Amino acid sequence: MRLNYPTNVKIVKVPCTGRVDILLILHAFESGVDGVYLAGCLEGECHFLRGNLRAKKRVQYAKKLLDEVGLGGARLEMYNMSSAQGQRFAEVAREMTEKIKALGPSPVKNRVRGVQDSRGQVK
Amino acid sequence: MKTKSNIERILESGGFVVTSECGPPRGADPEVIRKKGNLLKGVVDAVNVTDNQTSVVRMSSFSSCIILKEMGFDPILQMVCRDRNRIAIQSDILGAGALGINNILCLSGDHQKFGDHPKAKNVFDIDSIQLINTVKILRDDGKFLGGEEVKGKPVLFIGAAENPFADPFEIRAARLGKKVKAGCEFIQTQCIYNMEKFTKWMEMVRDRGLHERCAILAGVTPFKSVGMAKYMKNSVPGMDVPDGMIERMKGVAKEKQSEEGIKICVETIQKLREIPGVRGIHIMAIEWEEKVAEIAQSAGLLPRPQV
Amino acid sequence: MIVANRKSLEEILNMLKPYKKVLLLGCNECVTVCAAGGEREVGVLASELKLSRAKDGQEIEIKEQTLERQCDHEYIDQVRPFVGDYEVILSIACGAGIQYVGEKYRTKIVLPGVNTTFLGVTLEQGVWSERCQGCGECVLHMTGGVCPIARCAKSLLNGPCGGSSNGKCEVDKDLDCGWQLIIDRLKELNQLDRYEEIIPVKDWTTSRDGGPRKRLREDLRL
Ligand code: SF4
Ligand code: SF4
């Protein structure tokens, strides 16, 4: 099954959304992304029992931090879907892209000094 | 007789005591005190003067006591541990002794959180039981807490408050026992609405023989309205208002509610007088001092013995 | 442990206004356990500061460092080689650590990034609760192992006051009445008779009231 989703969405694979900590999210914003969303398993269906519920709480906390920082918590979301729901994945990707487009580019784009790029080099 | 207290005199003669209270104003106008005082003339044996009650700043209990004293009352100086350390407390007790204040009521004090200065730092250097003992040591041993000798002992009749309805219930009589051991000579209780619980508490008090070593003055407060009854039930810490009371207040028309409140209060007093060990009544008509005379009259507490 | 609370980003940003080069110091002890000032919190705060400055188009350079302890000088010495490269130190250790860093680098301004609150325990993941006020003369043997100074809102030595209701304190319906806890525990220990004893007036000289305290162990000194 091939599904189309916007090419501007870059996927970072993790074994479980429970692995995503606040620092990871903040570092993504430091590197200049316009928005971040987590695609976790359906609630109650986490292989590690509570990973997606933890992620949900962390996302809520990180939203608060982003509000304080001035980027706005709306640039961060958490979605739940099962691995069988390819359609839903594409739908969410489109929905989030629309939402972030409406918010405009991140005000910190390319402005944070000392950020490591994906090859571990400091820009 | 240890002191010149009116309460002590009446108790010694086997009489039944009536006290009431006077809340000082939030300002420097002495007329407010005099007006409240006038309403209590000939109705009570002594008047409590609250000490920054509910942690709201008011004219000091001490100065209000003096105003009442000038009017011929026997004031009861209420003193809380929230706002003074042992130095200020002992100094105020000496002052009270010097100015002829004959009674003191020792309290921990409400926490400042609900008052008008919640950001204040509290003191609580000593607690109410230790305060009772402090007055006793000053008066009977002529010693300061620091051990030095007092030149000219302050002679005060020592009282405290007790809430028979607070938790844990099982240690309430034991706590009164500690107050008596510390030197407490009279107790004014929290407002009584739950007669059953109070009766049980009195049993516990009598079992320990505390009623013989310390006079229990039972506290009552008339409801002005069903709203007030509900407020007392739900919002005043440590207050026990049975649902039956609320229902009874609800059962009468709005304009008759204050009358009903007074009626309940009078009936309560009559029941309290029957309980062995109750030596007097403390009527707290909150901002309703004009009703104290009527309540005392209807309850058959008048006239008061001459002093 | 000593429990602290991160200050708001706004307050920290205000303190940092004049500075562009910041040495951010965390501590690996208590504040790590209570998630206020450990390595992770250093990372999060640094990131927040960078994002927020970047948003306003202002520069900031932050050196992140978490010391083993900020209350022992040998660890504080570890930043000596580069401390001179920064205009200001922002410490998120407890109040003791923050001060001690300042004592070691006397010409550096050291700013507090946390509010230090109490000596307490972890009730559960993410929940901490006060237990002791360091009064200097422990009475736990008399009060069923529950501290009346720290756990009664009025620090009553002969409680409970008349405001205790259904096990809760008059100050807050969600707060356990310390004296209810004492009595419950005395009962469990079969020591309720202890309750009959009056605890005398406390000597507060061992507490803050006696002035700043110092402790000495001659045998340990070099
Ligand atoms: S009595 Fe003093 S030392 Fe003991 S736990 Fe309480 S505050 Fe701490
Ligand atoms: S309710 Fe309990 S904890 Fe609160 S002040 Fe009174 S005795 Fe202390």
XYZ file of C-alpha atoms and ligand atoms in Angstrom:
668
model
C 0.000 0.000 0.000
C 1.505 3.311 -1.003
C 0.116 6.376 0.642
C 0.792 9.964 -0.093
C 1.646 12.305 2.714
C 3.274 15.728 2.546
C 6.980 15.524 1.834
C 7.806 18.202 4.380
C 7.104 15.726 7.176
C 10.363 14.159 8.340
C 9.943 10.947 10.254
C 12.075 10.134 13.267
C 11.544 6.511 14.218
C 11.505 5.496 17.849
C 10.608 2.110 19.324
C 7.800 3.665 21.363
C 6.537 7.206 21.930
C 7.481 6.598 25.558
C 11.067 7.026 24.370
C 10.450 10.629 23.314
C 11.545 12.944 26.043
C 11.038 16.642 26.367
C 14.607 17.432 25.496
C 14.272 15.591 22.182
C 11.253 17.711 21.313
C 12.948 20.951 22.348
C 16.087 20.054 20.370
C 13.944 19.513 17.297
C 12.616 23.040 17.655
C 16.141 24.353 18.240
C 17.160 22.777 14.934
C 14.516 24.869 13.243
C 11.486 22.678 12.634
C 8.104 24.403 12.466
C 6.167 21.778 14.342
C 6.440 18.370 15.931
C 3.895 15.657 16.343
C 4.067 12.271 17.921
C 2.286 9.345 16.330
C 1.754 6.836 19.094
C -0.173 3.605 19.348
C -3.787 3.678 20.381
C -4.337 4.256 24.070
C -4.467 0.957 25.903
C -2.488 -0.784 23.157
C 1.035 0.176 24.089
C 3.498 -2.731 23.818
C 5.258 -1.262 26.824
C 1.962 -0.783 28.655
C 2.059 2.973 29.344
C 4.580 4.416 26.903
C 2.013 6.360 24.876
C 0.294 7.651 28.022
C 3.609 8.934 29.334
C 4.262 10.559 25.986
C 0.867 12.237 26.158
C 1.700 13.796 29.533
C 5.121 14.882 28.329
C 3.583 16.479 25.270
C 1.214 18.401 27.517
C 4.138 19.560 29.629
C 6.244 20.463 26.607
C 3.315 22.460 25.191
C 3.430 24.573 28.337
C 7.159 25.107 27.929
C 6.672 26.134 24.301
C 4.020 28.603 25.375
C 6.413 30.085 27.929
C 9.197 30.236 25.407
C 6.911 32.043 22.999
C 6.802 29.471 20.203
C 3.315 28.396 21.154
C 2.236 24.969 22.329
C 0.101 24.529 19.214
C 3.226 23.593 17.268
C 3.304 20.324 19.157
C 0.668 17.584 19.073
C 0.186 13.968 19.961
C -1.863 11.605 17.795
C -2.789 8.003 18.379
C -3.223 5.410 15.644
C -2.580 1.724 15.142
C 0.141 0.473 12.805
C -2.602 -0.901 10.552
C -4.115 2.533 9.961
C -2.024 3.773 7.062
C -4.848 5.997 5.888
C -5.077 7.628 9.253
C -1.311 8.236 9.250
C -1.500 10.103 5.969
C -4.540 12.025 7.125
C -2.825 13.165 10.300
C 0.269 14.195 8.364
C -1.883 16.382 6.145
C -3.856 17.772 9.066
C -0.747 18.703 11.035
C 0.902 20.227 7.967
C -2.140 22.406 7.388
C -2.160 23.463 11.002
C 1.510 24.392 11.062
C 1.235 26.205 7.742
C -1.499 28.291 9.227
C 0.759 29.138 12.179
C 3.581 30.126 9.833
C 7.256 29.300 10.063
C 8.932 28.893 13.417
C 10.183 32.239 14.681
C 13.462 30.661 15.747
C 14.315 29.106 12.391
C 18.077 29.115 11.851
C 18.528 31.462 14.738
C 19.608 29.174 17.519
C 23.375 28.987 17.811
C 25.276 25.866 18.723
C 22.691 23.449 17.360
C 23.874 20.052 16.248
C 22.692 18.899 12.851
C 21.812 15.323 12.053
C 25.458 14.443 11.429
C 26.405 15.706 14.864
C 28.115 18.766 13.468
C 27.698 22.115 15.122
C 26.301 24.737 12.819
C -10.294 32.957 95.447
C -7.132 33.386 93.517
C -8.144 36.353 91.404
C -10.562 39.248 91.178
C -12.350 37.588 88.293
C -16.104 37.787 88.236
C -16.258 34.334 86.678
C -14.201 32.844 89.454
C -16.336 34.574 92.097
C -19.587 33.249 90.663
C -18.187 29.755 90.198
C -16.928 29.687 93.782
C -20.364 30.639 95.026
C -21.807 27.751 93.023
C -23.450 29.994 90.461
C -24.014 29.527 86.745
C -21.870 31.800 84.573
C -22.917 33.714 81.462
C -20.322 35.187 79.135
C -20.478 36.688 75.698
C -18.025 38.181 73.302
C -17.196 41.403 71.617
C -15.299 41.583 68.349
C -13.174 44.746 68.090
C -13.612 46.956 65.022
C -11.377 47.234 61.995
C -10.411 50.750 62.927
C -9.501 53.017 65.803
C -13.008 54.112 66.806
C -13.597 53.252 70.484
C -17.325 54.014 70.115
C -17.847 50.698 68.324
C -16.711 48.844 71.427
C -18.778 51.047 73.721
C -21.886 50.483 71.609
C -21.414 46.710 71.659
C -20.686 46.922 75.371
C -23.920 48.790 76.062
C -25.884 45.957 74.523
C -24.369 43.535 77.029
C -24.775 45.634 80.186
C -26.335 43.587 82.990
C -26.643 40.573 80.724
C -23.291 38.838 81.163
C -20.718 38.243 83.872
C -17.700 38.721 81.663
C -16.982 39.610 78.051
C -14.461 37.941 75.780
C -12.587 40.231 73.483
C -11.332 38.439 70.401
C -7.730 38.716 69.274
C -7.564 39.428 65.549
C -10.181 36.786 65.014
C -9.940 34.713 61.832
C -6.581 36.424 61.312
C -8.171 39.677 60.207
C -6.453 42.771 61.610
C -8.591 44.561 64.173
C -8.158 46.843 67.148
C -6.100 44.949 69.714
C -7.867 42.776 72.226
C -5.858 44.450 74.963
C -7.012 48.011 74.243
C -10.610 46.918 73.661
C -10.499 45.167 77.041
C -9.469 48.424 78.672
C -12.369 50.286 77.050
C -14.793 47.645 78.360
C -13.139 47.705 81.764
C -13.766 51.473 81.960
C -17.445 50.699 81.310
C -17.536 48.421 84.319
C -17.204 45.071 82.563
C -14.949 42.222 83.570
C -13.225 41.589 80.240
C -11.599 38.331 79.157
C -8.419 39.005 77.226
C -8.172 36.546 74.356
C -4.623 35.844 73.320
C -3.425 33.837 70.328
C 0.024 32.337 69.794
C 0.038 33.149 66.103
C 1.289 36.711 66.385
C 3.579 36.863 69.412
C 6.575 35.052 70.747
C 7.096 34.248 74.429
C 8.697 37.630 75.043
C 5.715 39.627 73.753
C 3.234 37.237 75.362
C 4.708 37.525 78.844
C 5.011 41.270 78.510
C 1.331 41.561 77.524
C 0.337 39.359 80.465
C 2.193 41.648 82.844
C 0.456 44.621 81.257
C -2.928 42.957 81.624
C -2.211 42.311 85.282
C -1.168 45.918 85.808
C -4.320 47.335 84.194
C -6.696 45.140 86.138
C -7.678 42.661 83.470
C -8.730 39.610 85.460
C -9.215 36.914 82.830
C -7.231 35.509 79.955
C -8.283 33.030 77.298
C -5.358 31.120 75.806
C -5.656 30.107 72.153
C -3.449 28.804 69.368
C -5.142 31.131 66.886
C -6.544 30.581 63.419
C -3.963 30.175 60.698
C -3.334 33.448 58.850
C -4.095 31.843 55.506
C -7.752 32.872 55.621
C -7.253 36.336 57.028
C -6.564 39.650 55.334
C -2.776 39.207 55.514
C -2.181 35.681 54.236
C 1.398 36.589 53.316
C 2.342 37.213 56.952
C 4.909 35.128 58.786
C 3.374 33.388 61.757
C 5.049 32.912 65.113
C 3.746 29.880 67.052
C 6.741 30.017 69.369
C 4.568 28.314 71.991
C 1.165 26.654 71.684
C -2.070 27.209 73.595
C -1.320 24.584 76.244
C 2.107 26.049 76.829
C 0.516 29.503 76.987
C -1.836 28.338 79.737
C 1.151 27.075 81.640
C 3.049 30.305 81.046
C 0.280 32.353 82.687
C 0.165 29.913 85.572
C 3.911 30.031 86.145
C 3.889 33.839 86.064
C 0.945 34.007 88.452
C 1.563 31.153 90.888
C 5.318 30.695 90.840
C 6.171 34.299 90.087
C 8.645 33.114 87.471
C 9.228 33.963 83.847
C 9.636 31.147 81.341
C 13.313 32.033 81.353
C 13.468 31.273 85.058
C 13.912 34.799 86.435
C 11.712 36.086 89.206
C 8.672 38.257 88.443
C 8.390 41.384 90.556
C 4.678 41.889 90.981
C 2.780 38.816 89.791
C -0.031 39.221 87.265
C -3.220 37.776 88.764
C -5.383 36.364 85.998
C -8.064 33.700 85.931
C -6.933 31.261 83.260
C -9.202 30.025 80.514
C -8.954 28.255 77.204
C -11.190 27.175 74.374
C -11.951 23.615 73.419
C -13.662 22.185 70.397
C -15.516 18.991 71.350
C -16.322 18.423 67.675
C -12.850 18.539 66.178
C -11.049 15.370 65.219
C -9.734 13.017 66.357
C -12.700 12.843 68.742
C -11.248 10.149 70.988
C -8.400 12.355 72.246
C -10.500 15.491 72.755
C -11.050 14.860 76.464
C -7.398 13.884 76.838
C -6.443 17.193 75.289
C -8.675 19.031 77.729
C -6.915 17.039 80.441
C -3.612 18.462 79.261
C -5.037 21.970 79.409
C -6.263 21.398 82.949
C -2.918 19.956 83.934
C -1.238 23.021 82.466
C -3.362 25.261 84.692
C -6.586 25.964 82.858
C -9.451 26.959 85.185
C -12.294 27.519 82.752
C -13.140 26.361 79.260
C -15.378 27.939 76.676
C -16.410 25.450 74.035
C -16.936 25.796 70.324
C -20.563 26.506 69.329
C -22.706 23.497 70.148
C -25.288 22.291 67.648
C -24.657 18.563 67.810
C -26.055 17.867 71.273
C -25.477 14.137 71.026
C -21.784 14.499 70.372
C -21.422 17.153 73.048
C -23.154 14.916 75.591
C -20.718 12.161 74.739
C -17.793 14.522 75.100
C -19.059 15.651 78.496
C -19.230 12.005 79.560
C -15.582 11.605 78.617
C -14.780 14.805 80.506
C -16.613 13.597 83.619
C -14.949 10.169 83.390
C -11.648 11.931 83.815
C -13.047 14.165 86.552
C -12.040 17.232 84.571
C -15.326 19.062 85.187
C -14.398 19.300 88.859
C -11.032 20.884 88.208
C -12.094 23.200 85.435
C -15.406 24.951 84.759
C -16.975 24.078 81.416
C -18.852 26.972 79.812
C -20.857 25.680 76.870
C -20.723 27.795 73.715
C -23.780 28.696 71.636
C -24.296 30.812 68.522
C -27.738 31.687 67.131
C -28.299 31.297 63.385
C -29.443 34.457 61.654
C -30.609 32.546 58.600
C -30.434 29.190 56.881
C -27.613 30.623 54.785
C -25.544 31.222 57.896
C -26.301 27.722 59.165
C -25.089 26.255 55.898
C -22.006 28.433 55.928
C -21.160 27.324 59.471
C -21.619 23.717 58.460
C -19.585 23.809 55.289
C -17.019 26.549 55.621
C -16.008 26.955 59.251
C -13.264 24.494 60.208
C -14.160 22.237 63.108
C -17.853 23.202 63.193
C -20.452 20.449 63.524
C -23.963 21.410 62.397
C -26.283 18.384 62.048
C -28.489 18.246 58.950
C -31.581 18.300 61.190
C -30.716 21.863 62.251
C -30.442 23.022 58.661
C -33.750 21.327 57.839
C -35.420 23.024 60.773
C -34.166 26.439 59.639
C -35.237 25.677 56.071
C -38.677 24.733 57.330
C -39.657 28.307 58.263
C -40.328 31.310 56.067
C -37.396 33.574 55.339
C -38.568 36.454 57.512
C -39.092 34.081 60.434
C -35.693 32.448 60.198
C -33.844 34.714 62.611
C -36.606 34.164 65.149
C -36.256 30.416 64.671
C -32.480 30.730 65.082
C -32.984 32.403 68.449
C -35.501 29.760 69.450
C -33.062 26.955 68.649
C -30.403 28.767 70.626
C -32.615 29.148 73.701
C -33.673 25.494 73.565
C -30.022 24.493 73.261
C -29.141 26.507 76.371
C -31.952 24.869 78.299
C -30.709 21.423 77.340
C -27.119 22.338 78.145
C -28.069 23.467 81.652
C -29.304 19.952 82.352
C -25.962 18.334 81.510
C -23.940 17.592 84.649
C -20.664 19.462 84.654
C -21.785 22.418 82.522
C -21.101 25.457 84.702
C -22.095 28.240 82.404
C -23.000 29.438 78.930
C -20.901 31.380 76.480
C -23.120 33.197 73.980
C -21.358 34.125 70.762
C -23.804 36.186 68.739
C -21.528 37.021 65.853
C -22.154 40.658 64.828
C -25.562 40.258 66.456
C -24.782 41.454 69.978
C -28.224 43.080 70.292
C -29.771 39.624 70.600
C -27.699 38.412 73.549
C -30.012 40.038 76.115
C -33.084 38.492 74.503
C -31.477 35.048 74.413
C -30.329 35.277 78.034
C -33.782 36.480 79.098
C -35.669 33.748 77.268
C -33.307 31.082 78.561
C -33.963 32.223 82.124
C -30.413 33.362 82.717
C -31.382 36.826 83.952
C -30.911 38.667 86.198
C -27.206 38.191 86.684
C -25.851 38.009 90.224
C -24.677 41.372 91.550
C -20.971 41.858 92.041
C 16.326 15.277 50.264
C 16.193 19.006 49.698
C 13.290 19.751 47.398
C 13.363 22.681 45.012
C 11.154 24.076 42.314
C 12.277 25.556 38.985
C 11.632 29.281 38.745
C 9.441 30.369 35.859
C 11.149 30.950 32.550
C 9.965 34.539 32.625
C 11.677 35.243 35.924
C 14.900 33.603 34.763
C 14.848 35.509 31.470
C 14.435 38.749 33.395
C 17.439 38.003 35.591
C 19.498 37.083 32.538
C 18.528 40.140 30.502
C 21.940 41.841 30.526
C 23.902 38.683 29.734
C 24.855 36.760 26.600
C 27.230 34.159 27.958
C 25.843 31.972 30.672
C 27.292 29.081 32.618
C 24.329 26.928 33.638
C 25.116 24.702 36.601
C 23.053 21.755 37.764
C 23.691 19.392 40.658
C 23.598 15.618 40.729
C 22.193 15.250 44.229
C 18.832 16.213 45.741
C 17.694 18.508 42.946
C 18.262 15.695 40.472
C 16.015 13.382 42.463
C 13.281 16.007 42.731
C 13.660 16.853 39.040
C 14.414 20.532 39.540
C 18.104 20.950 38.850
C 19.761 17.797 37.499
C 21.334 17.160 34.129
C 17.990 16.791 32.372
C 16.659 20.007 33.813
C 19.873 21.759 32.798
C 19.248 20.540 29.248
C 15.615 21.598 29.202
C 16.305 25.023 30.701
C 19.185 25.638 28.275
C 16.942 24.714 25.378
C 14.119 26.925 26.613
C 16.493 29.854 27.011
C 17.995 29.381 23.566
C 14.607 29.090 21.888
C 13.202 32.069 23.630
C 16.213 34.299 22.959
C 16.271 33.145 19.334
C 12.627 34.008 18.936
C 13.409 37.562 19.987
C 16.446 37.627 17.729
C 18.861 37.813 20.627
C 21.979 35.832 21.159
C 22.803 33.626 24.059
C 25.573 31.172 24.607
C 25.012 28.601 27.285
C 27.511 26.185 28.718
C 25.682 23.298 30.340
C 27.381 21.631 33.253
C 26.082 19.407 36.022
C 28.303 18.972 39.051
C 28.396 15.961 41.329
C 27.521 18.337 44.189
C 27.429 22.096 44.486
C 27.817 21.990 48.247
C 31.408 20.665 48.216
C 34.211 22.808 46.931
C 36.170 20.105 45.134
C 33.306 19.730 42.666
C 32.823 23.439 42.270
C 36.518 23.658 41.397
C 35.836 21.619 38.268
C 34.481 24.637 36.405
C 37.446 26.860 37.298
C 39.208 26.351 33.918
C 36.348 27.966 31.983
C 34.265 29.918 34.453
C 36.050 33.075 33.291
C 34.623 32.651 29.787
C 31.085 33.387 31.027
C 29.523 36.592 32.242
C 27.225 35.003 34.738
C 26.473 31.701 36.449
C 22.907 30.439 36.593
C 22.686 27.696 39.203
C 19.780 25.338 39.631
C 21.146 23.571 42.693
C 19.535 24.165 46.102
C 20.058 27.497 47.856
C 23.138 26.106 49.601
C 24.752 25.082 46.333
C 23.939 28.370 44.636
C 25.587 30.316 47.443
C 28.592 28.079 47.658
C 29.374 28.539 43.980
C 29.277 32.282 44.600
C 31.608 31.950 47.555
C 34.141 30.147 45.385
C 33.989 32.581 42.459
C 33.711 35.847 44.272
C 33.714 38.146 41.267
C 31.024 36.185 39.437
C 27.355 36.933 39.767
C 25.490 33.722 40.570
C 21.750 33.722 39.851
C 19.210 31.313 41.340
C 17.225 29.311 38.789
C 15.163 27.444 41.387
C 13.241 28.191 44.564
C 14.457 25.915 47.322
C 11.492 24.797 49.356
C 11.767 21.979 51.878
C 13.307 18.824 53.288
C 11.099 16.026 52.144
C 10.449 12.687 50.579
C 9.215 11.286 47.283
C 5.621 10.190 47.841
C 5.413 8.774 44.331
C 6.934 9.548 40.968
C 6.518 13.289 40.543
C 5.137 14.016 44.032
C 7.233 15.305 46.923
C 6.181 16.163 50.443
C 7.732 18.024 53.378
C 8.908 16.129 56.454
C 11.439 18.136 58.473
C 12.337 21.752 59.196
C 15.762 21.104 60.623
C 14.816 22.470 64.034
C 17.998 21.096 65.568
C 16.364 19.250 68.432
C 14.372 16.323 67.163
C 11.228 15.288 69.046
C 10.177 12.412 66.796
C 10.599 9.906 69.652
C 7.818 11.721 71.523
C 5.407 12.139 68.630
C 5.122 8.727 67.063
C 7.773 9.473 64.483
C 5.728 12.235 62.863
C 7.148 15.752 63.046
C 4.847 18.322 64.664
C 7.089 21.196 63.587
C 7.040 20.438 59.895
C 3.701 18.684 59.515
C 1.371 20.781 61.635
C 0.585 24.085 59.943
C 0.990 25.829 63.301
C 3.936 23.735 64.529
C 1.965 22.892 67.659
C 3.824 20.692 70.114
C 0.569 19.867 71.884
C -1.944 19.622 69.082
C -4.312 19.121 67.447
C -5.960 22.513 67.322
C -9.729 22.881 67.031
C -9.524 23.098 63.255
C -8.637 19.462 62.653
C -11.492 17.865 60.776
C -11.799 14.379 59.248
C -8.051 13.997 59.387
C -7.464 17.177 57.427
C -5.907 20.486 58.453
C -7.919 23.691 58.725
C -5.477 25.339 56.354
C -6.272 23.118 53.387
C -8.795 20.344 52.849
C -6.183 18.373 50.904
C -3.590 18.616 53.639
C -3.333 15.914 56.288
C -3.565 17.214 59.838
C -0.132 16.498 61.279
C -1.609 15.802 64.688
C -4.076 13.295 63.322
C -1.071 11.511 61.799
C 0.742 11.640 65.141
C -2.203 10.181 67.018
C -2.812 7.477 64.401
C 0.818 6.444 64.586
C 0.935 6.542 68.405
C -2.024 4.192 68.343
C -0.329 1.860 65.881
C 2.722 1.836 68.114
C 0.654 1.275 71.248
C 1.977 4.524 72.675
C -1.181 6.594 72.940
C -0.399 7.156 76.626
C 2.410 9.426 75.414
C -0.254 11.819 74.267
C -1.131 12.601 77.878
C 2.268 14.179 78.481
C 2.582 17.887 77.887
C 5.537 18.663 75.672
C 7.205 21.685 77.264
C 8.065 24.973 75.600
C 10.682 24.344 72.927
C 14.215 25.644 72.978
C 14.521 27.223 69.552
C 18.195 28.163 69.895
C 19.062 25.020 67.952
C 16.845 26.175 65.123
C 17.132 29.162 62.788
C 16.217 31.393 65.718
C 19.600 30.817 67.321
C 21.308 32.349 64.304
C 23.094 30.603 61.431
C 24.212 27.155 62.482
C 27.517 25.391 62.105
C 28.553 21.881 62.935
C 32.008 20.690 63.847
C 33.604 17.244 64.117
C 37.115 17.765 65.415
C 38.164 14.181 64.742
C 37.411 14.561 61.060
C 39.243 17.791 60.530
C 42.577 17.808 58.750
S 11.469 17.617 65.256
Fe 12.927 19.009 64.252
S 14.608 17.718 63.537
Fe 12.886 16.336 64.061
S 11.818 16.049 62.111
Fe 10.834 17.782 63.133
S 11.907 19.622 62.383
Fe 13.145 17.831 61.851
S -5.555 21.166 61.829
Fe -3.930 19.807 62.526
S -2.147 20.282 61.208
Fe -3.643 21.918 60.944
S -2.956 23.472 62.373
Fe -4.498 22.254 63.462
S -3.343 20.652 64.497
Fe -1.971 21.581 63.014
